[in-house]
mmCIF file of C-alpha atoms and ligand atoms in Angstrom:
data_model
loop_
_atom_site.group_PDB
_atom_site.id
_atom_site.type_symbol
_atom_site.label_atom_id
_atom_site.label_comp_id
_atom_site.label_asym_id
_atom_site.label_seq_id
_atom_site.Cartn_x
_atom_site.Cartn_y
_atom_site.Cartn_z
ATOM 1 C CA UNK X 11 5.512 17.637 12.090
ATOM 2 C CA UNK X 12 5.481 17.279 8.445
ATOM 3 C CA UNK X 13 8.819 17.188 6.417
ATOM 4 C CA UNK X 14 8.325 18.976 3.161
ATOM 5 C CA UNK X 15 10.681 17.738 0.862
ATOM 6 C CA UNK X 16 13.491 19.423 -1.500
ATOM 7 C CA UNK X 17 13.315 18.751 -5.271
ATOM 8 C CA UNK X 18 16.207 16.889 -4.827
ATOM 9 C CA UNK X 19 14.730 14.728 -2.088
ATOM 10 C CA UNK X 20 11.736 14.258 -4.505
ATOM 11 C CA UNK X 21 13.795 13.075 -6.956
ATOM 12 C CA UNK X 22 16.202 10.424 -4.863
ATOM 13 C CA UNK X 23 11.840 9.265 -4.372
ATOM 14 C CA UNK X 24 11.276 8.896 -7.678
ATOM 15 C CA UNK X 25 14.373 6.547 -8.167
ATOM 16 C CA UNK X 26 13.533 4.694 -5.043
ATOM 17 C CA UNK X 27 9.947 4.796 -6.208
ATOM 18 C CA UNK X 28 11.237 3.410 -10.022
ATOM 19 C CA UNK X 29 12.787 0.320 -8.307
ATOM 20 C CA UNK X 30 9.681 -0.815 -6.355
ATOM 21 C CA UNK X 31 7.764 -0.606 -9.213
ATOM 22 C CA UNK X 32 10.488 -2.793 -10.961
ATOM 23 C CA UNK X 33 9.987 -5.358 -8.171
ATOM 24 C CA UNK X 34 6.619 -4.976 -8.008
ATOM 25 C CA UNK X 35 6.927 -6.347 -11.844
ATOM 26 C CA UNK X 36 8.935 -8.679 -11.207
ATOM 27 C CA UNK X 37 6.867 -10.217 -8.426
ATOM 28 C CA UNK X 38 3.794 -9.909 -10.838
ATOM 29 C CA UNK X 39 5.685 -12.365 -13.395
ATOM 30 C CA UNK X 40 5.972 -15.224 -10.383
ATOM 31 C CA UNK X 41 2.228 -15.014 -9.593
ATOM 32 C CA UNK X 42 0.354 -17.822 -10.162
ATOM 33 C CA UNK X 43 -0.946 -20.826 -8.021
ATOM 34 C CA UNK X 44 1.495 -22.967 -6.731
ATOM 35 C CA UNK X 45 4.152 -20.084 -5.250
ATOM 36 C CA UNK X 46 4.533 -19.804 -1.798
ATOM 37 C CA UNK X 47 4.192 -16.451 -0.307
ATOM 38 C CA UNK X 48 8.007 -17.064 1.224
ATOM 39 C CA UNK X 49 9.367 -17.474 -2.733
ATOM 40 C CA UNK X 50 7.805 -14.085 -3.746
ATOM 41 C CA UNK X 51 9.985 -12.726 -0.593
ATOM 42 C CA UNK X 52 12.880 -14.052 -1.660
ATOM 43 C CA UNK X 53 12.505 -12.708 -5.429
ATOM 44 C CA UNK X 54 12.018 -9.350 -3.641
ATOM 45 C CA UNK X 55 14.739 -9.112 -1.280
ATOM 46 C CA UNK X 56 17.009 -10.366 -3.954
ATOM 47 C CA UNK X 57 16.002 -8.069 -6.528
ATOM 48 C CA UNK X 58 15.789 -4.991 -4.681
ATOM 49 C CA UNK X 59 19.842 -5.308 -3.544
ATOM 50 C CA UNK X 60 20.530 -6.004 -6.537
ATOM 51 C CA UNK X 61 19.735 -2.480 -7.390
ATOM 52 C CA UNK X 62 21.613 -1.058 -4.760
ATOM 53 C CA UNK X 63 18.634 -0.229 -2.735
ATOM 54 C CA UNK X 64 16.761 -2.096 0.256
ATOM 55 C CA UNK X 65 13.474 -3.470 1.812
ATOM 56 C CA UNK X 66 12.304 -1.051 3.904
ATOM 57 C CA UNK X 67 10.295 -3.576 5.668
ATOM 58 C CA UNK X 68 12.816 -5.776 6.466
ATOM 59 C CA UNK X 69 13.356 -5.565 10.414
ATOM 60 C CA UNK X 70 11.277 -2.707 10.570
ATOM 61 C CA UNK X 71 10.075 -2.715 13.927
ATOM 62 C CA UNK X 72 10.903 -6.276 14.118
ATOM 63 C CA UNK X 73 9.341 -7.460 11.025
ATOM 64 C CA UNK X 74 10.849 -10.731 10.111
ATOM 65 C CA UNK X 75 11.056 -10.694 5.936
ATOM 66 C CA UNK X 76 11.195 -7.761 2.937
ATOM 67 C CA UNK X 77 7.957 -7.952 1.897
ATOM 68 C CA UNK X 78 4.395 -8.258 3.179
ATOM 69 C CA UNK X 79 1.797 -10.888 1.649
ATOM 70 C CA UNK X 80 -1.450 -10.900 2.611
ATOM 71 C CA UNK X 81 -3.772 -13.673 1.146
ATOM 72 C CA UNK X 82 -7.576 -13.828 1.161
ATOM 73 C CA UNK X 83 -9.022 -12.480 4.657
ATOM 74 C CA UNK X 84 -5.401 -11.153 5.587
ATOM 75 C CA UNK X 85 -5.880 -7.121 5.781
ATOM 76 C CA UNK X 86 -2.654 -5.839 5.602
ATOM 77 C CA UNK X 87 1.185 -7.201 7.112
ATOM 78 C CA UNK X 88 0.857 -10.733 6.484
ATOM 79 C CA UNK X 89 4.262 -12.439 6.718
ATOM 80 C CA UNK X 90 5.772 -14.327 3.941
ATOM 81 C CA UNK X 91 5.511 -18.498 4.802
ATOM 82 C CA UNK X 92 6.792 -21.440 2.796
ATOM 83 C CA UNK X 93 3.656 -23.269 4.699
ATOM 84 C CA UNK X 94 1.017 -20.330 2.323
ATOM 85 C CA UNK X 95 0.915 -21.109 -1.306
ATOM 86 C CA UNK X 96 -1.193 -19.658 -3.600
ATOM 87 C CA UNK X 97 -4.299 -21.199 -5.478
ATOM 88 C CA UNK X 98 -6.826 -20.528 -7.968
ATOM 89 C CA UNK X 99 -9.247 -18.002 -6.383
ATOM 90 C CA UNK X 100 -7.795 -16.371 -3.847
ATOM 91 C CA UNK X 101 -6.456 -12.929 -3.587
ATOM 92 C CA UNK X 102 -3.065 -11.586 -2.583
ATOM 93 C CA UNK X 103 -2.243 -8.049 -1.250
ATOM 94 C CA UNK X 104 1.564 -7.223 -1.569
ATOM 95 C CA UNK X 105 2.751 -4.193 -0.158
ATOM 96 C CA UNK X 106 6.619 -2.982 -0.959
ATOM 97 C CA UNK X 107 8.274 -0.782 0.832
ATOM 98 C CA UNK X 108 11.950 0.199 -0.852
ATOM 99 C CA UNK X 109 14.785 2.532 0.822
ATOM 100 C CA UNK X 110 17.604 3.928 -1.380
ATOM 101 C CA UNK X 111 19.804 6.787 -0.529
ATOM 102 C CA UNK X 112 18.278 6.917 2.524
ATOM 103 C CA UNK X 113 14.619 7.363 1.235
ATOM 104 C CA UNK X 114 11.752 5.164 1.273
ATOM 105 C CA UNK X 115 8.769 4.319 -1.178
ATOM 106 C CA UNK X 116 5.803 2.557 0.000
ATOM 107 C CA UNK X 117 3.181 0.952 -2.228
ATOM 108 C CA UNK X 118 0.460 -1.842 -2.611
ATOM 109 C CA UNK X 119 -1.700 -3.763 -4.512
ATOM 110 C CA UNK X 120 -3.855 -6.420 -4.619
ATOM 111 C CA UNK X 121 -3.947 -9.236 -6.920
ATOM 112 C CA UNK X 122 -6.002 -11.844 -8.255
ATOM 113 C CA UNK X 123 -4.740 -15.645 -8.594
ATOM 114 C CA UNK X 124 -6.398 -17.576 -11.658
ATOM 115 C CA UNK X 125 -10.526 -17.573 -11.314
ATOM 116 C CA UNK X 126 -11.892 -15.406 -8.342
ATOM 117 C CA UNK X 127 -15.197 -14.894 -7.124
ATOM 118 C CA UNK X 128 -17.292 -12.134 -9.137
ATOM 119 C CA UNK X 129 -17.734 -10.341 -5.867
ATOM 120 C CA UNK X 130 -14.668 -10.535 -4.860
ATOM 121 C CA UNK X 131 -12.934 -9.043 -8.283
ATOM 122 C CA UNK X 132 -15.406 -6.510 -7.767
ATOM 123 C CA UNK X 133 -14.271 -5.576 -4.487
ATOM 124 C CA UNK X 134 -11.079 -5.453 -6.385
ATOM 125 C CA UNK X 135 -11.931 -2.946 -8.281
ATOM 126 C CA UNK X 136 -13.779 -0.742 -5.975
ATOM 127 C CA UNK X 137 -10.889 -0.162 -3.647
ATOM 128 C CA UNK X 138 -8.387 0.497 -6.390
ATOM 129 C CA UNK X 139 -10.885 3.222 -7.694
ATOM 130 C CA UNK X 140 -11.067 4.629 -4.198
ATOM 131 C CA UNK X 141 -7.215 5.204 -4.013
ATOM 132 C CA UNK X 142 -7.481 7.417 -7.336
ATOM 133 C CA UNK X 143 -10.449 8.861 -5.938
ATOM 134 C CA UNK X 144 -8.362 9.886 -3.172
ATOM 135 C CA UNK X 145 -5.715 11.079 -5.133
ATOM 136 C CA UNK X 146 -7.496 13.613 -6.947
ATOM 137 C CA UNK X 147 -8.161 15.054 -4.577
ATOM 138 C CA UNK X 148 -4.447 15.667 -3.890
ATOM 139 C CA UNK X 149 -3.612 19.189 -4.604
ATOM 140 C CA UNK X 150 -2.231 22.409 -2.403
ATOM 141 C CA UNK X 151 -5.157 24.173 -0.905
ATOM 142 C CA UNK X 152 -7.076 20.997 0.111
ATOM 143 C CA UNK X 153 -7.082 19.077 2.922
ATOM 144 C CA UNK X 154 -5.918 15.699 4.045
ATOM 145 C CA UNK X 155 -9.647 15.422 5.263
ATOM 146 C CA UNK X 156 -10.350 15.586 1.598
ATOM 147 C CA UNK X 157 -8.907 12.649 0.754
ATOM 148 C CA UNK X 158 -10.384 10.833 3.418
ATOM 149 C CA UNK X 159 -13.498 12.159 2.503
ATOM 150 C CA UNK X 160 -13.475 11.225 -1.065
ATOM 151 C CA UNK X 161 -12.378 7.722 -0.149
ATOM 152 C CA UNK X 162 -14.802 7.128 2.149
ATOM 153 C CA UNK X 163 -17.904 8.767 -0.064
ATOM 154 C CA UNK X 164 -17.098 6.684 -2.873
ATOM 155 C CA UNK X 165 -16.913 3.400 -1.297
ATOM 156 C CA UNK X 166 -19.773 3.673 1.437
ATOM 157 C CA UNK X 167 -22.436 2.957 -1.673
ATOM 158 C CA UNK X 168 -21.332 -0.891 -1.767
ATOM 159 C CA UNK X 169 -21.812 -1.584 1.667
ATOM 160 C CA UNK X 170 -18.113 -2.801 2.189
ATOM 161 C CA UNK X 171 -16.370 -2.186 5.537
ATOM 162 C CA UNK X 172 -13.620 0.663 5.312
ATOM 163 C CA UNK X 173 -11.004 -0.578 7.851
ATOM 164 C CA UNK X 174 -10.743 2.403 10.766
ATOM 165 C CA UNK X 175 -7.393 1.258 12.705
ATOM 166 C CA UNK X 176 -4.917 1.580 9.617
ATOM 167 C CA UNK X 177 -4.395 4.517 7.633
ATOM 168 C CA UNK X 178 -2.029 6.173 4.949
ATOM 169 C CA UNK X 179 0.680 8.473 6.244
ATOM 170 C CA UNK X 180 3.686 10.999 5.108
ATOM 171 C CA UNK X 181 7.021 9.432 4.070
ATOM 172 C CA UNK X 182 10.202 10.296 3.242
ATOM 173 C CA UNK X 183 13.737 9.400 5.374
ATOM 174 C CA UNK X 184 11.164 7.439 7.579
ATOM 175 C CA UNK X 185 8.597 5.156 6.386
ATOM 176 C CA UNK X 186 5.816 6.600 8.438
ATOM 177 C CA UNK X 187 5.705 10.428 8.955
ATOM 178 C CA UNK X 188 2.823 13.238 9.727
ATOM 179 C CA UNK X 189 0.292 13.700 8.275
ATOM 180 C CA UNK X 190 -1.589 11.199 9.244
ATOM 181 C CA UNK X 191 -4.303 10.212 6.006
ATOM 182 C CA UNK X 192 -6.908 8.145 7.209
ATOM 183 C CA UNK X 193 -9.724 6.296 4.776
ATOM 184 C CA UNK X 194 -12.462 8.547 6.348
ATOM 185 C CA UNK X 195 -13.220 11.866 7.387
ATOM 186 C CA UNK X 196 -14.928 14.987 6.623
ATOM 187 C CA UNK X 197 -14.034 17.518 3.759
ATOM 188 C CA UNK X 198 -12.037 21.244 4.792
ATOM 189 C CA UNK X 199 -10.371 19.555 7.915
ATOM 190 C CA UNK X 200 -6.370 18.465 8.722
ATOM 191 C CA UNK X 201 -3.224 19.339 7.681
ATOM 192 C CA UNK X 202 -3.174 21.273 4.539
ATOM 193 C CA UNK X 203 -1.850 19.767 1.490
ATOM 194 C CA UNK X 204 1.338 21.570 0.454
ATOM 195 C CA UNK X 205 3.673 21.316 -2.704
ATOM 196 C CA UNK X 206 6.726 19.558 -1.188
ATOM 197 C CA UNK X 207 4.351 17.237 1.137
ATOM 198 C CA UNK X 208 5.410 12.935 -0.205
ATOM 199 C CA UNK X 209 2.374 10.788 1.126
ATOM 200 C CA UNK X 210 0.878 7.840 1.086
ATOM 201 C CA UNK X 211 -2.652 6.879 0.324
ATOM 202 C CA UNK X 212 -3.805 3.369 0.910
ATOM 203 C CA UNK X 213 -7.528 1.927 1.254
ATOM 204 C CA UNK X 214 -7.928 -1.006 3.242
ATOM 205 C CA UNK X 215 -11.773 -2.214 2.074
ATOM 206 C CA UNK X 216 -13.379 -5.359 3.015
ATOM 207 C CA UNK X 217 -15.955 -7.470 1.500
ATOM 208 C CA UNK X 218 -17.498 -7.866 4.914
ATOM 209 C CA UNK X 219 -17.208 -6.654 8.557
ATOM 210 C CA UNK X 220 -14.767 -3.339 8.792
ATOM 211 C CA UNK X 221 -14.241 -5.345 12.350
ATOM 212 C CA UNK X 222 -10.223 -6.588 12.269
ATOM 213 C CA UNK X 223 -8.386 -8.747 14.877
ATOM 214 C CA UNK X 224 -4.890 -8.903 15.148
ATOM 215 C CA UNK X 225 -3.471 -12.355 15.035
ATOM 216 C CA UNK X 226 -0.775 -13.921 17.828
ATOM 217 C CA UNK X 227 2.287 -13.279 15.656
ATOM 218 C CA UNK X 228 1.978 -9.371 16.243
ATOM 219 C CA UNK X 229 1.857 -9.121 12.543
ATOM 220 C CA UNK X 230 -1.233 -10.706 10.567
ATOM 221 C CA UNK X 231 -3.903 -8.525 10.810
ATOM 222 C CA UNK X 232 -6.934 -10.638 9.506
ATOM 223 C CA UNK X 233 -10.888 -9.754 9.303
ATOM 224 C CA UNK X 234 -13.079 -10.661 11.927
ATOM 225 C CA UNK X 235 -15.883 -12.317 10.089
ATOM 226 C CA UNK X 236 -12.968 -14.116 7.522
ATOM 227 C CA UNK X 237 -14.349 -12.434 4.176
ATOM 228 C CA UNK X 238 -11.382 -11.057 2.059
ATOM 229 C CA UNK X 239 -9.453 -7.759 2.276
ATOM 230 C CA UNK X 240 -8.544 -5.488 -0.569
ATOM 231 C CA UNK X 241 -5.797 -3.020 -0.179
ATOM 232 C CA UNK X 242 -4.096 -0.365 -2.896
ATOM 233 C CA UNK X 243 -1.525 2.346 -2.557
ATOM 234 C CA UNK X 244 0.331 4.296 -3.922
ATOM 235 C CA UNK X 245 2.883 7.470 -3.000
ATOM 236 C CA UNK X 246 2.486 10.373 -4.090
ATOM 237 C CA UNK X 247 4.758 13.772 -4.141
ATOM 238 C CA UNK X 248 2.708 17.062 -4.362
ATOM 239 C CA UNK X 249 2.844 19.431 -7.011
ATOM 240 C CA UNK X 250 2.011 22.630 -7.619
ATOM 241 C CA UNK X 251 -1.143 22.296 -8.953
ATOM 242 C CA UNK X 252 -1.513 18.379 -8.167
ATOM 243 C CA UNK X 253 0.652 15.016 -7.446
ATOM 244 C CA UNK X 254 2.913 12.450 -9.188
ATOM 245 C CA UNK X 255 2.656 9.285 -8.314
ATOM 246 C CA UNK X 256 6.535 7.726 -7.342
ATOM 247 C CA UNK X 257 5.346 4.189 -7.134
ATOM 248 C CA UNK X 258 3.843 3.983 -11.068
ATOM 249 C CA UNK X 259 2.743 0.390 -12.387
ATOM 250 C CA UNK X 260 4.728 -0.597 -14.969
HETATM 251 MG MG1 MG K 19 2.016 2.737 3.657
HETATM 252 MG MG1 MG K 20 2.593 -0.024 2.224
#
């Protein structure tokens, strides 16, 4: 079932939207080789109360910190370790999730730390395109198999492997509602897109096998063949002729 939300709703979003992209900020400030993945958690957690709002992720189904990190071949839900600290080359995908006044906001992005691979800034690159190529085509009248279509059509070309098992979803006064928005599909099929509809879209792209494997803490999920992950999102409240993204970079 898919909540449509109020304009009031939309706009408690925005604010809880406003602060992760404040954290998100913050976080950006504190990376650089040397910081441990556990730090960056704790600059979170901290800065998020402090704005009278909290991590959504925190406990969420048993997840242990605020704030996932996922370094190099980690796809998505890494947790935050004092034992992983950052270095020139790799990669780091932090994804945020905020709840204030009873909403969430959901976002990630993918970093690079000091000098990374050509190829692997590339891939970078590719799968934040593919999230705006998603979002446009956001608007009421399409279909959520739109946006999985134009996701999927852009980045097949490069040969990287869309992951199949995760996908974007709804949000609102839960962190994971309908629809549904997976990272491939065909064009005219799903749930209509309707003004009122708050979703998230979020490419998971890897430089090598699509194949995952999740890892024995429940959590990491990490690549089969070990090559790095990318992974962008951003939420999104429809409009009446389009969307707004909630979770801007600052
Ligand atoms: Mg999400
Ligand atoms: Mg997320």
């Amino acid at each position: 079932m898919i909540n449509y939300k109020s304009k009031r709703e939309i706009e408690i979003m925005r604010q809880a939207g406003l602060i992760l992209a404040e954290t998100r900020l913050e976080l950006e400030r504190h990376l650089k080789p040397g910081i441990s993945t556990l730090e960056l958690d704790k600059i979170a957690h901290d800065f998020i109360l402090s704005k009278g709002a909290y991590p959504s992720f925190k406990d969420y189904e048993g997840f242990p910190k605020s704030i996932c990190t996922s370094v190099n071949e980690v796809v998505v839900h890494g947790i935050p370790n004092k034992k992983v600290i950052l270095k020139d080359g790799d990669i780091i995908s932090i994804d945020l999730g905020v709840e204030y006044q009873g909403y969430h906001a959901d976002s990630a992005w993918t970093y690079p730390i000091g000098n990374v691979a050509p190829e692997i800034l590339k891939l970078l690159e590719v799968t934040e395109e593919a999230l705006f190529r998603g979002l446009e085509a956001v608007k009421p009248g399409n279909r959520v198999g739109d946006i999985s279509y134009a996701i999927e059509s852009f980045v097949k070309p490069y040969g990287y492997g869309i992951v199949k098992e995760l996908a974007g979803h709804g949000i609102g006064r839960t962190l994971h509602e309908d629809p549904l928005i997976l990272n491939f599909g065909n064009p005219n099929t799903g749930e209509l897109l309707q003004e009122g509809m708050t979703i998230c879209i979020e490419p998971m792209i890897n430089l090598g096998t699509a194949n995952i494997r999740l890892e024995r803490d429940g959590w990491t999920i990490k690549t089969l063949d070990k090559k790095p992950s990318a992974h962008f999102e951003h939420m999104v409240a429809i409009t009446k002729d389009g969307y707004e993204i909630l979770t801007p970079k600052l």
